[in-house]
PDB file of C-alpha atoms in Angstrom:
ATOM      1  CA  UNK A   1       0.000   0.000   0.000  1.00 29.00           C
ATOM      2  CA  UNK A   2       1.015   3.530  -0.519  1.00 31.00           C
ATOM      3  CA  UNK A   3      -0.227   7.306   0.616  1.00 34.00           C
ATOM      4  CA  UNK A   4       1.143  10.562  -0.674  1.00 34.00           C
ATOM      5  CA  UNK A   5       2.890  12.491   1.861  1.00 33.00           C
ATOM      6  CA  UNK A   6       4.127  16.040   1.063  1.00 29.00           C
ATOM      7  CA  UNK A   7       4.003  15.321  -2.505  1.00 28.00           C
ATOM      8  CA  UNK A   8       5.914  12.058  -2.635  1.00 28.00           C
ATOM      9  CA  UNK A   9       4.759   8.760  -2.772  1.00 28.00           C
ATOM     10  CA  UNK A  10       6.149   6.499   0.097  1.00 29.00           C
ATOM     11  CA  UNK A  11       6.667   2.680   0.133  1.00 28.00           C
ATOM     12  CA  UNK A  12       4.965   0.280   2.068  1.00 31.00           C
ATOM     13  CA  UNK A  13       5.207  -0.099   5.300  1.00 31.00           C
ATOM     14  CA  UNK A  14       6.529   4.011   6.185  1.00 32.00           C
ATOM     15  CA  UNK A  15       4.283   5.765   7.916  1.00 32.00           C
ATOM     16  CA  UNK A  16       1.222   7.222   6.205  1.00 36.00           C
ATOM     17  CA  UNK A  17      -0.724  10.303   6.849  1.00 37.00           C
ATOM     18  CA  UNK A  18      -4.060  10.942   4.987  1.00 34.00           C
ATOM     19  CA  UNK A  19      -3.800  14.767   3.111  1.00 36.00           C
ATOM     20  CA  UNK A  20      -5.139  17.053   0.572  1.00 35.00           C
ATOM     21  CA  UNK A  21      -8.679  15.978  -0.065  1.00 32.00           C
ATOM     22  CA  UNK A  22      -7.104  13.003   1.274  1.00 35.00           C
ATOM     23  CA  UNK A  23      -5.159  11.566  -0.654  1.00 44.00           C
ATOM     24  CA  UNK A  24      -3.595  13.486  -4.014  1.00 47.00           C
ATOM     25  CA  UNK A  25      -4.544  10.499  -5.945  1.00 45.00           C
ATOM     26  CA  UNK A  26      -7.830  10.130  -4.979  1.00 45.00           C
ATOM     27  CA  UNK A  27      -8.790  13.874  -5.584  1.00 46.00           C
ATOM     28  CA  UNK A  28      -6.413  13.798  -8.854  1.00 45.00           C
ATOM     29  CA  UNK A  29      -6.130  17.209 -10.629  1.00 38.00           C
ATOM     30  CA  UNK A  30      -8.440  18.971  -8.196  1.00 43.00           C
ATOM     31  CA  UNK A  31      -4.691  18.761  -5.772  1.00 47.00           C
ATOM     32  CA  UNK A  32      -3.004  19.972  -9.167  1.00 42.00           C
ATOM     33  CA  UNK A  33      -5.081  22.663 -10.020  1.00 40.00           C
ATOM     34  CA  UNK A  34      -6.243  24.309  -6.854  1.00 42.00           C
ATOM     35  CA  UNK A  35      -4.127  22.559  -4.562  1.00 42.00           C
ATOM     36  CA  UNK A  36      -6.494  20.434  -2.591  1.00 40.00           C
ATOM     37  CA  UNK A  37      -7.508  23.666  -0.700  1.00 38.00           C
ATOM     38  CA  UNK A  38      -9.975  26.262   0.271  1.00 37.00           C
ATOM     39  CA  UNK A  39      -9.839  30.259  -0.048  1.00 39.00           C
ATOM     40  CA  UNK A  40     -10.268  31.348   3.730  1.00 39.00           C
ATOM     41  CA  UNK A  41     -13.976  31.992   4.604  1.00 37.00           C
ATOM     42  CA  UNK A  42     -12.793  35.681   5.554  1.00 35.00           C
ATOM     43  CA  UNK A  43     -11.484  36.113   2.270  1.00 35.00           C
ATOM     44  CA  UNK A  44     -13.836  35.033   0.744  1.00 40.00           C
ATOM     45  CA  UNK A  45     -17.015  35.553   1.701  1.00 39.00           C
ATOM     46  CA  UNK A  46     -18.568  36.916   5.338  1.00 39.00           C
ATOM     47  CA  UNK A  47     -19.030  32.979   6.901  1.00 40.00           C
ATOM     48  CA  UNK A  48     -21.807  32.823   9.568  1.00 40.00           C
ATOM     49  CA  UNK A  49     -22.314  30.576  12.013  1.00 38.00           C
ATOM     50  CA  UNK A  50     -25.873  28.878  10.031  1.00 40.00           C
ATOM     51  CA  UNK A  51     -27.996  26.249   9.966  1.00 40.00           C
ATOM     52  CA  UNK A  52     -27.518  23.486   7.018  1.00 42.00           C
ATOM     53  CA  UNK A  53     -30.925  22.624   5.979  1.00 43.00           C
ATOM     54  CA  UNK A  54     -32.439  23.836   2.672  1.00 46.00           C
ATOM     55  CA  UNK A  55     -33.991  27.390   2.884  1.00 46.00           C
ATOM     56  CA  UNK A  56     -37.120  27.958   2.583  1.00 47.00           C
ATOM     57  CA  UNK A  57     -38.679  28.631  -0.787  1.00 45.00           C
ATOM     58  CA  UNK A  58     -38.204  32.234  -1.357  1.00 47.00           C
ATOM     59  CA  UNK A  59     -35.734  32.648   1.150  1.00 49.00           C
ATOM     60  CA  UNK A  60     -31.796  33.748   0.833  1.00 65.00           C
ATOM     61  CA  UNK A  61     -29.522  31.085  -0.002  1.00 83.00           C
ATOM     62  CA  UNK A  62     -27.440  30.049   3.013  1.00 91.00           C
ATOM     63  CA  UNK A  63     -24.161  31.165   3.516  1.00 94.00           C
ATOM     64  CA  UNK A  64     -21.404  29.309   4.180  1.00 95.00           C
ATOM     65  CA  UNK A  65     -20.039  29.183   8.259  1.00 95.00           C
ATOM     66  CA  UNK A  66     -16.954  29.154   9.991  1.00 94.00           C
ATOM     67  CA  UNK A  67     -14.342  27.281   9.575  1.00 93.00           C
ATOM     68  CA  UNK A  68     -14.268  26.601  13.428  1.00 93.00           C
ATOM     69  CA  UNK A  69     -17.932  25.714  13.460  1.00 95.00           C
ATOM     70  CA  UNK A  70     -17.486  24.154  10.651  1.00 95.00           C
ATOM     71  CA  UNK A  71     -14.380  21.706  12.590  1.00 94.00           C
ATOM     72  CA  UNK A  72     -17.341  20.877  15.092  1.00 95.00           C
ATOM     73  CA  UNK A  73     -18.954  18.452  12.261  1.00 96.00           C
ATOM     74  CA  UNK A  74     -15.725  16.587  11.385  1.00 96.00           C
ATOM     75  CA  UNK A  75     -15.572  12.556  12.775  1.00 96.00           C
ATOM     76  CA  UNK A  76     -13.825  11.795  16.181  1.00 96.00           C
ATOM     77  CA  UNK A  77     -11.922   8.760  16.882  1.00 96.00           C
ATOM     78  CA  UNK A  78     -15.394   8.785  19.319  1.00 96.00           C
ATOM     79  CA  UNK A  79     -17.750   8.471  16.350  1.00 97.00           C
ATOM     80  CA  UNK A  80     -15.432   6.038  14.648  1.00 97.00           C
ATOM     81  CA  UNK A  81     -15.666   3.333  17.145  1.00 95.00           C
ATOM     82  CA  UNK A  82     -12.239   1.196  18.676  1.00 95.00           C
ATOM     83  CA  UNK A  83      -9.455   0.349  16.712  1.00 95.00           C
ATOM     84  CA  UNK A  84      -9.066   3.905  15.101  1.00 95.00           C
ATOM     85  CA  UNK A  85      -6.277   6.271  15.640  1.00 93.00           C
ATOM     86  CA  UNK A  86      -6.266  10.259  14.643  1.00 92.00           C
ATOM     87  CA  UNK A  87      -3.081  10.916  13.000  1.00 87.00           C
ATOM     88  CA  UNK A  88      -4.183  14.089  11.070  1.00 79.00           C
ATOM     89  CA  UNK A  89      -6.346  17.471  13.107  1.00 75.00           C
ATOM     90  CA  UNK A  90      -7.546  20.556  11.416  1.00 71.00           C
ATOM     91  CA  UNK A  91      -4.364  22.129  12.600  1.00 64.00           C
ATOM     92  CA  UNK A  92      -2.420  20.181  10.114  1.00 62.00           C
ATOM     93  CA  UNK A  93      -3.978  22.381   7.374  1.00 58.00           C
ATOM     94  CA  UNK A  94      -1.909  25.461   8.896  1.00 57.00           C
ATOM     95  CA  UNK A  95       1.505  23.727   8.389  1.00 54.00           C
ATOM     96  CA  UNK A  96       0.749  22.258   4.753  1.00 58.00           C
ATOM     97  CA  UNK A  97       3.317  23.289   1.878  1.00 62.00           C
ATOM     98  CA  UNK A  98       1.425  25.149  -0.784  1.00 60.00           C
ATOM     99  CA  UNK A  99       3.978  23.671  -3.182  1.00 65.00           C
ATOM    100  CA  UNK A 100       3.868  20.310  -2.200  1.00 64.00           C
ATOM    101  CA  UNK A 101       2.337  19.087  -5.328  1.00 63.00           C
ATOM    102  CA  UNK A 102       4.425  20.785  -7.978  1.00 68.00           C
ATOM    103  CA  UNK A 103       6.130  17.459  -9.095  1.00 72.00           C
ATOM    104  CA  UNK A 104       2.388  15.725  -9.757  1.00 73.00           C
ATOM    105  CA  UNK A 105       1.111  15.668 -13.460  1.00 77.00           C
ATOM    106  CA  UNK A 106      -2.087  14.227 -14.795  1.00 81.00           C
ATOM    107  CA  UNK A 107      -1.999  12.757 -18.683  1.00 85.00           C
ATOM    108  CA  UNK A 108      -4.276  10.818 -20.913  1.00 90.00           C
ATOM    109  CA  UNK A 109      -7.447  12.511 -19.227  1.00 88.00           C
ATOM    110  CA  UNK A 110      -9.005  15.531 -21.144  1.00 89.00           C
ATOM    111  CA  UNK A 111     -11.158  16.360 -18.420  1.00 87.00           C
ATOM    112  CA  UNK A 112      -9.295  16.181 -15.921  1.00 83.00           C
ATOM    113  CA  UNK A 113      -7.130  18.851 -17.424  1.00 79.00           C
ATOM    114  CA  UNK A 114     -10.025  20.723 -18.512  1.00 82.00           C
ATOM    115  CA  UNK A 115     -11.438  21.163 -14.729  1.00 79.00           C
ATOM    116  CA  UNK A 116      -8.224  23.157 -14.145  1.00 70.00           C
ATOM    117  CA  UNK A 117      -8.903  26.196 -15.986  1.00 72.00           C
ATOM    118  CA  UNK A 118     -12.114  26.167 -13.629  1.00 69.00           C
ATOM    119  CA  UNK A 119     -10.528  26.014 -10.611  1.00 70.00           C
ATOM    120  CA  UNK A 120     -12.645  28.786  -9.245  1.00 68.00           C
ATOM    121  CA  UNK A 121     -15.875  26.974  -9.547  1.00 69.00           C
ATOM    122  CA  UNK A 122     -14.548  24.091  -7.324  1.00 76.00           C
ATOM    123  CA  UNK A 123     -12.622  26.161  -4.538  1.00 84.00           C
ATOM    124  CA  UNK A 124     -15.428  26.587  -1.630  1.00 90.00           C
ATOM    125  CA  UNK A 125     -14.993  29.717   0.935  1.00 92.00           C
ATOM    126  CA  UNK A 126     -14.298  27.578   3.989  1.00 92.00           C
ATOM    127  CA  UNK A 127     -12.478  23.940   4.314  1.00 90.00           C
ATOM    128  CA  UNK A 128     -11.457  21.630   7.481  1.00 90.00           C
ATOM    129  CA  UNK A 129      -9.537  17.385   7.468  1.00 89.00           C
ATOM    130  CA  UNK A 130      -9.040  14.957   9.680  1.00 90.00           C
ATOM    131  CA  UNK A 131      -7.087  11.226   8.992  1.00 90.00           C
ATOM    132  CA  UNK A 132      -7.688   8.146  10.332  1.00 92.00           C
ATOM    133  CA  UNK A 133      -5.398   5.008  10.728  1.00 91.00           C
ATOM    134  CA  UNK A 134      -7.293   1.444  11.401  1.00 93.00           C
ATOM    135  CA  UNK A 135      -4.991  -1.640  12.061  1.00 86.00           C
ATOM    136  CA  UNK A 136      -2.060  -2.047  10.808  1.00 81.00           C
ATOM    137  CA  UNK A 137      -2.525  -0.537   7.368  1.00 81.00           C
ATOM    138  CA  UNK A 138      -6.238   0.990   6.578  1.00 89.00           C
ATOM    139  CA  UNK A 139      -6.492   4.594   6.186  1.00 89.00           C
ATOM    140  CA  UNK A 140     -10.194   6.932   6.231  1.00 91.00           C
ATOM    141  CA  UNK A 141      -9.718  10.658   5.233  1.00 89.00           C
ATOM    142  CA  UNK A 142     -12.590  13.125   5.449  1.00 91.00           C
ATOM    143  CA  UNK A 143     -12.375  16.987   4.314  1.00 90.00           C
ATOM    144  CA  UNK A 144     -15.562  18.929   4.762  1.00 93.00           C
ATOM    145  CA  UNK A 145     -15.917  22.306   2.805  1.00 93.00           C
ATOM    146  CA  UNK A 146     -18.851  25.031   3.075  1.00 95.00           C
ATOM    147  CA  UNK A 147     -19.966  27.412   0.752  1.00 95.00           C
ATOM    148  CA  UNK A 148     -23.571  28.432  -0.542  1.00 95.00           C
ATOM    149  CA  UNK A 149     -25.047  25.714  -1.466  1.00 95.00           C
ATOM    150  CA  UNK A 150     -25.545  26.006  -5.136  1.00 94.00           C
ATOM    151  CA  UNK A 151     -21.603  26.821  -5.707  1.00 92.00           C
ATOM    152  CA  UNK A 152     -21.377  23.376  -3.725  1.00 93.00           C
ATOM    153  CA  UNK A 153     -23.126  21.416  -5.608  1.00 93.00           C
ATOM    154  CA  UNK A 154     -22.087  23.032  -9.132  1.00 91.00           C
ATOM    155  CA  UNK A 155     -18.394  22.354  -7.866  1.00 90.00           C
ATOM    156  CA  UNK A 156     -18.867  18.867  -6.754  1.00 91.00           C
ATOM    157  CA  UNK A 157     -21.369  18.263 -10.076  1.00 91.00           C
ATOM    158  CA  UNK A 158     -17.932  19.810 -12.046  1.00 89.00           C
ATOM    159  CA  UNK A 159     -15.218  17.379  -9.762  1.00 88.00           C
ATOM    160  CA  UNK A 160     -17.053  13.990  -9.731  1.00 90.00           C
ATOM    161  CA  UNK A 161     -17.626  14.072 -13.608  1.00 90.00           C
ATOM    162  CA  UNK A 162     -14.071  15.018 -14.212  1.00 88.00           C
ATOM    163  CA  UNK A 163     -12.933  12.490 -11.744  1.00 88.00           C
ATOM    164  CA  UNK A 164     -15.094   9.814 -13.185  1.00 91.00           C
ATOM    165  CA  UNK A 165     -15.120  10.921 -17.224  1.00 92.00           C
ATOM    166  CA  UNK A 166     -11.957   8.552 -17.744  1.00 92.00           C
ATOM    167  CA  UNK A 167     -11.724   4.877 -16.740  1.00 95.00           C
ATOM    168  CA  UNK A 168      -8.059   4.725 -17.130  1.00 95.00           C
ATOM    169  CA  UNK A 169      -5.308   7.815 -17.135  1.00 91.00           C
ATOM    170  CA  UNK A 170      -1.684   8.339 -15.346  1.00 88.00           C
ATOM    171  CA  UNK A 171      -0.150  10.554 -12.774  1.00 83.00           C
ATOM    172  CA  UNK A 172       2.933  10.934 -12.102  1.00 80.00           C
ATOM    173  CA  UNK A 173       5.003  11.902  -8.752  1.00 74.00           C
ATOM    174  CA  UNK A 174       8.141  13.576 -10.137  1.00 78.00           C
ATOM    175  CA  UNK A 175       9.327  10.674 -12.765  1.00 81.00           C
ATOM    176  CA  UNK A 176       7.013   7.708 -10.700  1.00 83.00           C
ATOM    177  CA  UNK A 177       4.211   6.971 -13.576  1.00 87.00           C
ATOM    178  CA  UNK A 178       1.122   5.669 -11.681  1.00 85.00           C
ATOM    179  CA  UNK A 179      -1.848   4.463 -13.763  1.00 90.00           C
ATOM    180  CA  UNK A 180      -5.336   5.238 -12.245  1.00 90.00           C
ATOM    181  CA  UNK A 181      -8.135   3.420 -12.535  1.00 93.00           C
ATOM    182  CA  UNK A 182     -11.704   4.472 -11.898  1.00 94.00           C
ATOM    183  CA  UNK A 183     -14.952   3.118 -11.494  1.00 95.00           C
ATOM    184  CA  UNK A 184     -18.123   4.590 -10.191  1.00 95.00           C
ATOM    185  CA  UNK A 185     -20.126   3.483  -7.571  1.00 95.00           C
ATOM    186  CA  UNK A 186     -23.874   3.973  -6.282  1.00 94.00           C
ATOM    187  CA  UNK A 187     -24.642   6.224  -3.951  1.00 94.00           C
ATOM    188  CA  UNK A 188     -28.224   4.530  -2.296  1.00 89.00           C
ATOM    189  CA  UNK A 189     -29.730   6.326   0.132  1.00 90.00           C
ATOM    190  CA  UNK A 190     -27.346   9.134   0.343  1.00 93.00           C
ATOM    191  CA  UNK A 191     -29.562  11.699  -1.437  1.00 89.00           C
ATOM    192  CA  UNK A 192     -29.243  13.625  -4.898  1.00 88.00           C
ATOM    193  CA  UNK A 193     -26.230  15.760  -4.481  1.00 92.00           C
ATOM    194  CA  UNK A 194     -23.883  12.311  -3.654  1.00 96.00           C
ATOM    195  CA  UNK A 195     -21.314  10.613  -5.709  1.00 95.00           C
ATOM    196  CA  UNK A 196     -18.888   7.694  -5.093  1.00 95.00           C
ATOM    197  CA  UNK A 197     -16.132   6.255  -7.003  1.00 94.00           C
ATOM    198  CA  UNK A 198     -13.571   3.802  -6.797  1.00 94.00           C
ATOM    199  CA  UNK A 199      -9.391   4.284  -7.876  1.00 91.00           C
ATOM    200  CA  UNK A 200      -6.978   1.707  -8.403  1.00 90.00           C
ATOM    201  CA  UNK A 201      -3.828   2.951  -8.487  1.00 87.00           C
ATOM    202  CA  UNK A 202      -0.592   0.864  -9.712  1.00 87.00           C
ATOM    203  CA  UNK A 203       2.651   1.254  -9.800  1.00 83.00           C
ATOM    204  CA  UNK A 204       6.104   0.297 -10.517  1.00 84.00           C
ATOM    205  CA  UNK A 205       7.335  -3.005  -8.481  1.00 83.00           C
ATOM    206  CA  UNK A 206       3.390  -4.226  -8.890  1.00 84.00           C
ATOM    207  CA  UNK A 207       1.910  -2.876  -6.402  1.00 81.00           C
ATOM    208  CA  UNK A 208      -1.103  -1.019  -5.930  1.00 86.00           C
ATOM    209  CA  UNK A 209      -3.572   0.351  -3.819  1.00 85.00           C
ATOM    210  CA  UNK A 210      -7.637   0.678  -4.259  1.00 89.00           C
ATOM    211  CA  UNK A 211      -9.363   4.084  -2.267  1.00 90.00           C
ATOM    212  CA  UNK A 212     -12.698   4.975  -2.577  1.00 92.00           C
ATOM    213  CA  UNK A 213     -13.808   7.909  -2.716  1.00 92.00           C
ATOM    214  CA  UNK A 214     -17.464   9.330  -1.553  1.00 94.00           C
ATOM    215  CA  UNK A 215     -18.990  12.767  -1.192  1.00 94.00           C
ATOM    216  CA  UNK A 216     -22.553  14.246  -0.281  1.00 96.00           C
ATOM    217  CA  UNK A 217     -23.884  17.633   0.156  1.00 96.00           C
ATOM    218  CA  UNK A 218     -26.171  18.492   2.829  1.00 95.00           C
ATOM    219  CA  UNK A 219     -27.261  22.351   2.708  1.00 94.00           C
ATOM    220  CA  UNK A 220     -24.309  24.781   2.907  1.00 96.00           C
ATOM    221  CA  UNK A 221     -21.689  21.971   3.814  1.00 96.00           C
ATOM    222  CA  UNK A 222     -19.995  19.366   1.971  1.00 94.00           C
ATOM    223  CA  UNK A 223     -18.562  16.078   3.185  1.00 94.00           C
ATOM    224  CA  UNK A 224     -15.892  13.782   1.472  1.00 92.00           C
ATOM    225  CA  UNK A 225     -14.450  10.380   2.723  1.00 93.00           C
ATOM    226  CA  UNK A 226     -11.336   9.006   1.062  1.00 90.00           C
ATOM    227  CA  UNK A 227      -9.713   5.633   2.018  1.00 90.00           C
ATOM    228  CA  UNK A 228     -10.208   2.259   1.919  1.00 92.00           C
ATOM    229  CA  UNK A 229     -13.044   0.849   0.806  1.00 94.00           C
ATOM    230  CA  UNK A 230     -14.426  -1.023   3.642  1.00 96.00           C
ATOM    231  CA  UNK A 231     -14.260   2.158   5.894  1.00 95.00           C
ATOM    232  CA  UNK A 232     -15.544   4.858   3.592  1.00 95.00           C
ATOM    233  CA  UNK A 233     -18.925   2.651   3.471  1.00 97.00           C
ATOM    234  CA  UNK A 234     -19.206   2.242   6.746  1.00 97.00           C
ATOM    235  CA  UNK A 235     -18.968   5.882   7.894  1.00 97.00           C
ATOM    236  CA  UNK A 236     -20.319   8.109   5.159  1.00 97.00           C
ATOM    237  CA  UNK A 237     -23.725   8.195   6.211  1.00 96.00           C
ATOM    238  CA  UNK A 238     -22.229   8.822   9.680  1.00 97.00           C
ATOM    239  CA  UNK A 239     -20.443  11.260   8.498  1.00 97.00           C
ATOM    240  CA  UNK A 240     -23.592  12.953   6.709  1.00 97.00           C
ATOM    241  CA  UNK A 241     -25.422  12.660   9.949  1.00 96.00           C
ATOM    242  CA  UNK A 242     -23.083  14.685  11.558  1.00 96.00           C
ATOM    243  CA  UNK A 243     -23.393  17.136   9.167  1.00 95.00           C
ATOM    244  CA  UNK A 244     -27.036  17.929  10.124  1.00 88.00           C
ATOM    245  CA  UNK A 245     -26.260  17.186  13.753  1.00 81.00           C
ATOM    246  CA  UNK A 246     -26.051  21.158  15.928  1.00 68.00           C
TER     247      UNK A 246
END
């Protein structure tokens, strides 16, 4: 198995940390082109502390919150249940390089290259992570973003059909060709706005890994889990819940 780290791939067995929409090769040219981040909330727009149901008809859209409220909706090792360890907090987010995926490329995938020059339209006003280790060697990442939510579901519309438009393309991690392989998934019972997909990624040596990847929008926040399979099944509603929980 491996995880990207800092913008290198590692080998099994170091020590993995979950980053940047997860994992860069799980998010794919969304890390490339806009980094795997947010523009601050208080850049951005003027966040507010709101509800995330659906307005009313005739009503304002919602605005996006805080990123510290919006930290209070992220999964605890408490929520996750024994055997998991945190080994990535919101606070990682302040150290991260900005940089740290200059050395990544994405060929053979037009629209994955395309969603680059629309970077705009898939960076949300406020963003928070947390990573999960489980046994020896089974990672869960989860990023939730808030915006209003009709730029969140136009950006996640925009990311899961470049993400899934191409069964088969490579990446590379400075010289390191790794093909990717994607297949979509069903979403039941997770509501309109949801999408799910899974990567196999291979590389040199023979190995490879499989992450799956699945997002849902409830009101003005967005949540996406990234890891293995298994885990991202079990938690996403979980992690929806908490979405709507106050």
């Amino acid at each position: 198995m491996f995880i990207v780290d800092n913008g290198g791939w590692l080998v099994p067995g170091k020590q993995r940390r979950i980053s940047g929409t997860v994992a860069v090769a799980a998010c794919g040219i969304l890390a490339l082109a806009v980094g795997c981040s947010s523009t601050p909330a208080t850049a951005k727009h003027d966040a507010t502390s709101t509800a995330s149901r659906a307005p009313a008809a005739g009503s304002p859209e919602l605005k996006p919150i805080r990123v510290q409220q919006l930290r209070h909706h992220l999964l605890t090792t408490d929520d996750l249940g024994p055997g998991y360890t945190q080994t990535e907090t919101p606070d990682d987010e302040k150290a991260a390089d900005p940089h740290r995926y200059d050395d990544m490329g994405v060929s053979g995938c037009p629209a994955l290259e395309e969603l680059g020059k629309h970077s705009d339209e898939v960076r949300f006003a406020a963003k928070t992570s947390a990573g999960f280790t489980f046994g020896a060697d089974s990672t869960l990442g989860e990023e939730l973003h808030s915006d209003t939510p009709s730029k969140l579901a136009t950006g996640l519309r925009m990311l899961m059909h470049a993400q899934t438009s191409c069964p088969t393309y490579t990446m590379t991690s400075g010289s390191t060709p790794i093909t990717v392989t994607v297949r979509k998934d069903k979403t039941p019972g997770l509501g309109p706005d949801a999408y799910a997909f899974t990567t196999t990624l291979s590389g040199p040596g023979g190995w490879s890994n499989v992450l799956k990847t699945a997002a849902a929008r409830r009101g003005n926040m967005l949540v996406m889990l990234v890891g293995a399979p298994a885990l991202v099944d079990r938690h996403i509603q979980a992690a929806i819940d908490k979405l709507q929980a106050n």
